[in-house]
Coordinates of C-alpha atoms and ligand atoms in Angstrom, one line a residue:
X1 CA 13.6 -28.9 -7.1
X2 CA 14.8 -24.9 -7.3
X3 CA 14.8 -23.1 -10.6
X4 CA 17.2 -21.9 -13.3
X5 CA 17.8 -18.1 -12.2
X6 CA 20.9 -18.3 -13.9
X7 CA 20.0 -14.7 -15.8
X8 CA 18.4 -13.2 -12.9
X9 CA 22.4 -13.8 -10.4
X10 CA 24.6 -12.1 -13.4
X11 CA 21.6 -9.7 -13.4
X12 CA 21.9 -9.4 -9.6
X13 CA 25.8 -9.1 -9.9
X14 CA 25.6 -6.7 -12.7
X15 CA 23.8 -4.1 -10.6
X16 CA 25.6 -4.7 -7.5
X17 CA 28.0 -3.0 -9.3
X18 CA 26.6 0.7 -9.5
X19 CA 23.4 0.2 -8.1
X20 CA 23.6 0.0 -4.4
X21 CA 22.6 -3.3 -3.7
X22 CA 22.1 -3.8 -6.8
X23 CA 17.8 -2.1 -6.9
X24 CA 16.1 0.7 -6.9
X25 CA 14.3 -0.4 -4.0
X26 CA 15.0 -1.3 -0.8
X27 CA 13.2 -4.8 -0.4
X28 CA 13.8 -6.1 -3.4
X29 CA 16.8 -6.9 -3.0
X30 CA 15.5 -10.1 -0.8
X31 CA 17.5 -9.7 2.0
X32 CA 15.1 -11.2 3.9
X33 CA 14.7 -14.0 2.3
X34 CA 18.0 -14.6 0.9
X35 CA 18.1 -15.9 -2.4
X36 CA 18.5 -14.4 -6.7
X37 CA 16.0 -11.1 -6.6
X38 CA 14.5 -11.9 -10.4
X39 CA 14.3 -9.9 -13.2
X40 CA 11.0 -9.9 -14.1
X41 CA 10.4 -9.0 -17.9
X42 CA 7.5 -9.6 -18.3
X43 CA 3.3 -9.8 -17.0
X44 CA 0.6 -10.5 -18.3
X45 CA -2.6 -11.0 -16.1
X46 CA -2.2 -13.0 -12.9
X47 CA 1.1 -13.5 -14.6
X48 CA 5.2 -12.3 -14.7
X49 CA 7.8 -14.6 -16.7
X50 CA 11.9 -13.7 -15.1
X51 CA 14.9 -13.1 -17.2
X52 CA 15.3 -17.1 -17.1
X53 CA 12.4 -17.4 -18.8
X54 CA 10.5 -19.1 -15.2
X55 CA 6.9 -18.4 -15.2
X56 CA 4.6 -17.2 -11.7
X57 CA 1.8 -16.2 -10.8
X58 CA 1.9 -13.5 -9.0
X59 CA 0.4 -12.0 -5.9
X60 CA 3.4 -9.1 -6.0
X61 CA 1.1 -7.2 -8.4
X62 CA 3.3 -4.5 -8.7
X63 CA 3.5 -3.7 -5.4
X64 CA -0.5 -2.4 -5.4
X65 CA -1.2 -1.1 -8.9
X66 CA -1.8 -4.0 -10.6
X67 CA -5.4 -4.0 -9.8
X68 CA -6.3 -5.7 -13.3
X69 CA -3.3 -8.0 -13.6
X70 CA -0.5 -7.5 -15.4
X71 CA -1.4 -5.5 -19.5
X72 CA -5.1 -5.4 -19.1
X73 CA -5.2 -4.9 -23.0
X74 CA -7.8 -1.9 -22.2
X75 CA -4.7 0.1 -20.1
X76 CA -1.8 -0.4 -22.3
X77 CA -3.9 1.2 -25.8
X78 CA -5.0 4.5 -23.3
X79 CA -1.0 4.0 -22.6
X80 CA -0.6 3.6 -26.4
X81 CA -2.7 6.3 -27.6
X82 CA -1.2 8.9 -25.6
X83 CA 2.1 8.5 -26.1
X84 CA 1.6 8.8 -29.8
X85 CA -0.4 11.7 -28.8
X86 CA 2.7 13.4 -26.1
X87 CA 4.7 11.8 -23.2
X88 CA 3.6 15.2 -21.5
X89 CA 3.0 19.1 -21.6
X90 CA 4.1 20.5 -19.0
X91 CA 0.4 21.8 -18.9
X92 CA -2.8 21.0 -18.1
X93 CA -4.7 18.1 -19.4
X94 CA -8.1 16.8 -20.2
X95 CA -8.0 13.8 -18.9
X96 CA -6.3 15.1 -15.8
X97 CA -10.0 16.4 -14.3
X98 CA -12.1 13.0 -16.0
X99 CA -9.3 11.7 -13.4
X100 CA -9.7 14.0 -10.3
X101 CA -14.0 13.8 -10.9
X102 CA -13.5 9.7 -11.5
X103 CA -12.1 9.4 -7.8
X104 CA -14.4 11.9 -6.0
X105 CA -17.0 9.8 -7.5
X106 CA -16.4 6.8 -5.4
X107 CA -14.8 9.0 -2.3
X108 CA -17.5 11.3 -1.2
X109 CA -15.7 12.5 1.8
X110 CA -13.1 14.1 -1.2
X111 CA -13.9 17.1 -2.6
X112 CA -11.0 18.6 -4.7
X113 CA -8.2 16.2 -6.2
X114 CA -3.9 17.7 -7.1
X115 CA -2.7 14.4 -8.7
X116 CA 1.0 13.9 -8.2
X117 CA 3.4 11.7 -8.5
X118 CA 4.0 9.1 -5.9
X119 CA 2.8 8.2 -2.4
X120 CA 5.8 9.8 -1.1
X121 CA 4.8 13.1 -2.8
X122 CA 1.5 12.5 -1.3
X123 CA 1.6 12.0 1.8
X124 CA 4.5 14.7 1.6
X125 CA 2.0 17.4 0.9
X126 CA -0.8 16.1 3.2
X127 CA 1.1 16.2 6.1
X128 CA 2.9 19.6 4.8
X129 CA -1.6 21.2 4.1
X130 CA -2.4 19.7 7.1
X131 CA 0.3 22.6 9.5
X132 CA -0.5 25.1 7.5
X133 CA -4.3 24.9 7.7
X134 CA -4.3 24.8 11.9
X135 CA -1.0 26.8 12.1
X136 CA 0.3 23.5 14.5
X137 CA 3.6 21.8 13.8
X138 CA 3.9 18.6 14.9
X139 CA 1.3 14.7 14.0
X140 CA 1.3 12.0 14.8
X141 CA 1.9 8.1 13.1
X142 CA 1.8 4.8 14.2
X143 CA 4.1 2.1 14.6
X144 CA 4.2 0.0 11.8
X145 CA 2.9 2.3 9.6
X146 CA 4.6 3.8 6.6
X147 CA 4.1 6.8 4.2
X148 CA 6.8 6.6 1.6
X149 CA 10.3 8.1 2.4
X150 CA 9.7 11.4 3.2
X151 CA 12.0 12.7 6.5
X152 CA 9.3 13.1 9.3
X153 CA 7.4 9.7 8.7
X154 CA 10.7 7.3 8.9
X155 CA 10.2 7.1 12.6
X156 CA 9.3 2.7 13.3
X157 CA 7.9 3.4 9.9
X158 CA 7.4 -0.4 7.9
X159 CA 7.1 -1.6 4.9
X160 CA 10.5 -1.7 3.8
X161 CA 12.5 -0.4 7.0
X162 CA 10.3 -3.2 9.2
X163 CA 11.8 -5.6 6.4
X164 CA 15.1 -4.9 6.9
X165 CA 14.3 -4.1 11.2
X166 CA 15.7 -0.2 11.1
X167 CA 14.0 2.0 13.4
X168 CA 14.0 4.5 11.7
X169 CA 16.7 6.7 9.1
X170 CA 20.4 8.0 8.8
X171 CA 19.8 11.4 8.0
X172 CA 16.8 12.6 9.5
X173 CA 17.7 15.2 11.8
X174 CA 16.9 15.0 15.2
X175 CA 14.6 18.1 15.2
X176 CA 12.8 16.8 12.1
X177 CA 11.6 13.0 13.7
X178 CA 11.5 15.6 17.6
X179 CA 8.0 17.2 15.1
X180 CA 6.5 13.0 15.3
X181 CA 4.9 11.7 18.0
X182 CA 4.3 7.3 17.5
X183 CA 2.1 5.6 19.4
X184 CA 0.4 2.1 19.6
X185 CA -1.5 1.7 16.7
X186 CA -5.2 0.7 18.3
X187 CA -3.8 1.8 21.5
X188 CA -7.0 4.8 21.9
X189 CA -5.1 5.6 25.8
X190 CA -2.1 6.2 23.8
X191 CA -4.0 8.7 21.8
X192 CA -6.1 10.5 24.7
X193 CA -2.4 10.8 26.3
X194 CA -0.8 13.1 23.4
X195 CA -3.3 15.3 22.8
X196 CA -3.9 15.6 26.8
X197 CA -0.2 16.4 26.2
X198 CA 0.8 18.1 23.1
X199 CA -3.8 18.9 22.1
X200 CA -2.6 22.7 20.7
X201 CA 0.7 21.8 19.0
X202 CA -0.9 18.5 16.8
X203 CA -1.9 19.4 13.6
X204 CA -3.2 16.1 11.9
X205 CA -3.1 12.2 12.6
X206 CA -1.2 10.4 10.0
X207 CA -2.6 6.8 9.3
X208 CA -3.6 4.0 6.8
X209 CA -6.6 3.7 6.5
X210 CA -6.1 0.2 8.0
X211 CA -3.1 -0.4 8.2
X212 CA -0.9 -3.1 5.6
X213 CA 2.1 -2.5 6.0
X214 CA 3.4 -3.9 8.4
X215 CA 1.3 -7.3 7.2
X216 CA -2.6 -6.2 7.2
X217 CA -3.8 -4.9 11.1
X218 CA -6.7 -3.7 11.3
X219 CA -8.2 -1.3 12.8
X220 CA -10.3 -2.6 16.0
X221 CA -14.2 -1.6 16.2
X222 CA -15.3 2.3 16.9
X223 CA -10.9 3.3 16.5
X224 CA -10.4 4.8 14.1
X225 CA -14.2 6.7 14.3
X226 CA -12.7 7.3 18.6
X227 CA -9.7 9.0 16.6
X228 CA -11.5 10.9 14.3
X229 CA -13.3 12.6 17.1
X230 CA -10.7 13.1 19.2
X231 CA -8.3 15.4 16.2
X232 CA -11.6 17.6 14.9
X233 CA -12.0 18.2 19.6
X234 CA -7.9 19.3 20.0
X235 CA -9.0 21.1 16.2
X236 CA -6.1 18.6 14.5
X237 CA -7.1 16.5 11.4
X238 CA -7.0 13.9 10.1
X239 CA -5.0 12.0 6.8
X240 CA -5.9 8.5 5.8
X241 CA -4.2 7.3 3.7
X242 CA -5.0 5.7 1.4
X243 CA -2.1 4.3 -1.0
X244 CA -2.3 1.2 -0.8
X245 CA -5.9 0.2 0.0
X246 CA -7.2 2.8 -2.2
X247 CA -9.4 1.3 -4.7
X248 CA -8.5 -2.5 -4.0
X249 CA -10.1 -3.0 -0.6
X250 CA -12.9 -2.5 -2.2
X251 CA -14.6 -0.1 -5.1
X252 CA -13.8 3.1 -2.4
X253 CA -10.8 1.8 -0.6
X254 CA -10.8 0.5 3.1
X255 CA -12.8 3.4 4.0
X256 CA -15.8 2.6 2.1
X257 CA -15.6 -0.8 4.5
X258 CA -15.1 1.1 7.7
X259 CA -17.0 4.6 7.1
X260 CA -20.2 2.0 7.2
X261 CA -18.7 1.7 10.4
X262 CA -18.5 4.9 11.6
X263 CA -21.1 8.3 12.8
X264 CA -22.2 9.8 9.9
X265 CA -20.7 13.1 9.9
X266 CA -17.6 12.0 11.3
X267 CA -14.6 11.4 8.6
X268 CA -10.8 12.3 7.6
X269 CA -9.6 15.6 6.1
X270 CA -7.6 15.0 4.1
X271 CA -7.0 11.4 1.6
X272 CA -4.0 10.5 0.3
X273 CA -3.8 7.7 -2.4
X274 CA -1.4 6.2 -5.1
X275 CA -0.8 2.9 -6.5
X276 CA -3.8 1.3 -8.3
X277 CA -4.7 5.6 -9.6
X278 CA -1.4 5.1 -11.4
X279 CA -2.9 1.6 -13.2
X280 CA 1.0 1.1 -12.8
X281 CA 2.7 4.5 -13.4
X282 CA 4.0 7.0 -11.3
X283 CA 0.8 9.0 -10.0
X284 CA -0.7 9.6 -6.6
X285 CA -3.0 12.0 -5.3
X286 CA -4.6 14.1 -2.4
X287 CA -7.7 14.3 -1.4
X288 CA -9.6 16.5 1.4
X289 CA -12.2 19.1 2.2
X290 CA -12.1 22.3 -0.5
X291 CA -11.9 24.5 2.6
X292 CA -8.6 22.5 3.1
X293 CA -7.6 21.8 -0.7
X294 CA -8.2 25.4 -1.1
X295 CA -5.0 26.9 0.9
X296 CA -2.7 24.6 -2.1
X297 CA -1.0 27.2 -4.8
X298 CA -2.3 28.9 -6.5
X299 CA -4.9 29.9 -4.2
X300 CA -4.0 29.4 -1.1
X301 CA -0.8 30.1 0.2
X302 CA 1.3 26.4 0.5
X303 CA 3.5 25.2 -1.5
X304 CA 3.4 22.6 -3.6
X305 CA 3.8 21.7 -7.4
X306 CA 5.4 18.8 -10.7
X307 CA 7.2 18.5 -13.8
X308 CA 5.2 15.6 -14.1
X309 CA 2.0 15.4 -12.2
X310 CA -0.9 15.8 -14.0
X311 CA 1.3 13.4 -16.4
X312 CA -1.2 12.4 -19.3
X313 CA 0.5 8.8 -19.8
X314 CA -0.1 8.5 -16.5
X315 CA -2.8 10.1 -16.6
X316 CA -4.3 7.8 -18.7
X317 CA -3.3 4.3 -17.8
X318 CA -5.2 5.4 -14.0
X319 CA -8.5 6.1 -15.6
X320 CA -8.7 3.7 -17.7
X321 CA -7.9 1.6 -14.1
X322 CA -10.8 2.4 -12.2
X323 CA -13.2 2.5 -15.3
X324 CA -12.8 -0.9 -16.1
X325 CA -12.6 -1.2 -12.3
X326 CA -16.4 -2.0 -11.9
X327 CA -19.0 -4.7 -10.1
X328 CA -17.4 -7.9 -11.9
X329 CA -13.5 -6.6 -11.2
X330 CA -14.6 -6.8 -7.5
X331 CA -16.5 -9.0 -8.1
X332 CA -13.6 -11.3 -8.7
X333 CA -11.2 -10.2 -6.6
X334 CA -13.1 -11.3 -3.9
X335 CA -13.4 -14.6 -5.7
X336 CA -9.5 -14.6 -5.5
X337 CA -9.3 -13.0 -2.1
X338 CA -11.7 -15.6 -0.1
X339 CA -9.9 -18.7 -2.8
X340 CA -6.2 -17.7 -2.2
X341 CA -7.1 -17.2 1.7
X342 CA -9.3 -20.5 2.8
X343 CA -6.5 -22.7 0.9
X344 CA -3.7 -20.8 2.3
X345 CA -4.4 -20.9 6.0
X346 CA -5.5 -25.0 4.9
X347 CA -3.0 -25.7 4.8
X348 CA -0.7 -23.6 7.1
X349 CA -3.7 -25.5 9.5
X350 CA -3.4 -29.0 7.8
X351 CA 1.0 -28.9 8.2
X352 CA -0.3 -27.8 12.1
X353 CA 1.1 -24.4 10.9
X354 CA 0.8 -21.3 13.8
X355 CA 0.0 -18.5 11.5
X356 CA -3.1 -15.3 12.1
X357 CA -4.1 -13.9 8.7
X358 CA -6.7 -10.7 8.6
X359 CA -7.7 -9.0 5.4
X360 CA -9.0 -5.7 4.9
X361 CA -11.3 -6.4 1.8
X362 CA -9.5 -7.7 -1.0
X363 CA -6.2 -7.4 0.5
X364 CA -4.3 -9.8 3.4
X365 CA -2.1 -11.3 4.6
X366 CA 0.0 -14.2 6.9
X367 CA 2.0 -13.4 9.9
X368 CA 3.9 -17.0 11.1
X369 CA 3.5 -18.0 14.3
X370 CA 0.8 -18.5 17.7
X371 CA -1.3 -15.4 18.8
X372 CA -4.1 -15.6 21.1
X373 CA -5.5 -13.0 18.4
X374 CA -5.2 -11.2 16.1
X375 CA -2.1 -8.4 15.5
X376 CA -3.2 -4.7 16.4
X377 CA -0.3 -3.1 16.3
X378 CA 3.4 -3.4 15.2
X379 CA 5.3 -4.6 18.6
X380 CA 3.1 -8.3 18.3
X381 CA 3.9 -8.2 14.9
X382 CA 7.5 -8.5 15.1
X383 CA 7.3 -11.7 17.2
X384 CA 6.4 -13.0 14.4
X385 CA 8.4 -15.8 13.2
X386 CA 10.8 -14.8 10.0
X387 CA 12.7 -18.2 9.2
X388 CA 8.5 -19.9 8.4
X389 CA 8.0 -17.1 6.8
X390 CA 11.2 -17.2 4.3
X391 CA 10.9 -21.2 4.2
X392 CA 7.3 -21.0 3.5
X393 CA 8.7 -17.9 0.5
X394 CA 11.5 -20.1 -0.8
X395 CA 9.3 -23.2 -1.5
X396 CA 6.4 -20.9 -3.1
X397 CA 8.7 -19.8 -5.2
X398 CA 10.3 -22.3 -6.3
X399 CA 7.1 -23.3 -7.7
X400 CA 6.0 -20.9 -9.4
X401 CA 3.8 -18.7 -7.1
X402 CA 5.5 -14.8 -6.5
X403 CA 4.9 -13.8 -3.0
X404 CA 6.4 -10.1 -1.5
X405 CA 9.6 -11.5 0.0
X406 CA 8.7 -9.8 2.7
X407 CA 7.8 -10.9 6.5
X408 CA 5.9 -7.7 6.6
X409 CA 4.2 -7.3 3.6
X410 CA -0.3 -7.8 2.4
X411 CA -0.3 -10.5 -0.6
X412 CA -1.4 -8.8 -3.6
X413 CA -4.6 -10.3 -6.3
X414 CA -5.3 -9.0 -9.3
X415 CA -8.9 -9.1 -11.2
X416 CA -7.6 -11.4 -13.4
X417 CA -6.2 -14.3 -10.6
X418 CA -8.7 -16.7 -12.3
X419 CA -9.4 -20.7 -11.7
X420 CA -6.0 -21.8 -13.9
X421 CA -4.4 -19.1 -11.5
X422 CA -5.3 -20.2 -8.3
X423 CA -5.5 -23.8 -8.7
X424 CA -1.2 -23.1 -9.2
X425 CA -1.4 -21.7 -5.9
X426 CA -3.5 -24.6 -4.4
X427 CA -1.2 -27.2 -6.3
X428 CA 1.9 -25.6 -4.5
X429 CA 0.4 -24.7 -0.5
X430 CA 0.4 -27.8 1.1
X431 CA 4.3 -28.3 -0.2
X432 CA 5.3 -25.0 1.3
X433 CA 3.2 -25.3 4.7
X434 CA 5.0 -28.5 4.8
X435 CA 8.6 -26.6 4.7
X436 CA 7.5 -23.7 8.0
X437 CA 6.3 -27.1 9.4
X438 CA 9.9 -28.1 8.8
X439 CA 11.7 -24.4 10.1
Ligands
PLP501 N1 1.5 5.6 1.9 C1 1.1 4.1 1.9 C2 0.2 4.0 2.6 C3 1.8 2.9 0.6 O1 2.0 1.5 1.0 C4 2.8 3.3 0.1 C5 4.4 2.7 -0.7 O2 4.4 1.4 0.0 C6 3.3 4.6 0.8 C7 2.6 5.4 0.8 C8 4.9 5.9 -0.6 O3 3.9 5.2 -2.1 P1 5.3 5.4 -2.9 O4 5.7 4.1 -3.5 O5 4.8 5.0 -4.4 O6 5.9 6.6 -2.8

């Protein structure tokens, strides 16, 4: 039986009269799943509540930031205290360096860090920095990876563009698009060919640490190390985008997992962070080797600035989130991810629905379809059965489970997903799996 969503429907109609598509970020419109987008009014721990009073176990977690769960008391308290001292000054505040130190302590390859407000800004600045450092124009990105919505990074991007089946964006000039080489992920031969042809013009490769905006697609064993070595042999830099995976896939992001597998001394030059580092408020960062980061103004010739960069409320939320993201929190996240992943797999198998489930630490996703092996690239992910996802999504939503409204997004657990929340998810899964089987 469907939930009462009268007020959400009214608000969607009202919003669509004044906001394009009724939303301020496309995936929220439920375009690929249909139905009434939920207007949420509160969240606590593992739960969110919509404007009609329906409560859901949340597996979106604000698309990542809510690592500790919604409205974690310590985070809310830190933000309230910061707010009581002033909302922002456009000057440095003491906690900015503390946040940078906290991040650097988790990421040994990061020596300097600059705070910005969104992941888009972080990757945009990292690319400008790579071009400034190398004096070269071209950027390599992988199909299905999403790095925010700056012009040069929208070609064959994941996330909302994958959801809407858009190959790129209107409004990007051919000149700008031509500065980005888009290659299939996990294809070392394609990368070698690109460097053979354009090697001296490539400034950087940008890659998600593990792809997670076309669902989770892991780097194949050896791929990341070979990519870094190839780039460095050719004088290019590597930007590892941890906006989504950072401090979520593990304490040190997906790089913390990958690092164990790469030869000593092989490391990216720059990293980008977002989501968890802002604890739910607008904050992101880029960091890396000092000799490259110090090219940023005011020390160097690469310009970057922001009225709201290092905003004290956002810094307070991020710092408190990271300080509470301790071993216990990662154990809880791991347990929640294990439990949900195992139960989804069991329910789909039980209902005879073919699927592939990939995990990047505590981050995971499910794609529907009969894949001989776990998808390694965007072309394969695009063959998934989106109609089955839609049926599954709505059955879960009706049962009070809020999944990402897209077949191309990862699922996000929080450290607050306790047994009661996990049991509610488990109880909803068999019927949702049967709904997918009936498609
Ligand atoms: N990079 C990655 C890997 C992301 O997942 C995202 C957003 O989902 C971004 C960059 C862009 O971040 P923002 O939405 O904060 O601009």
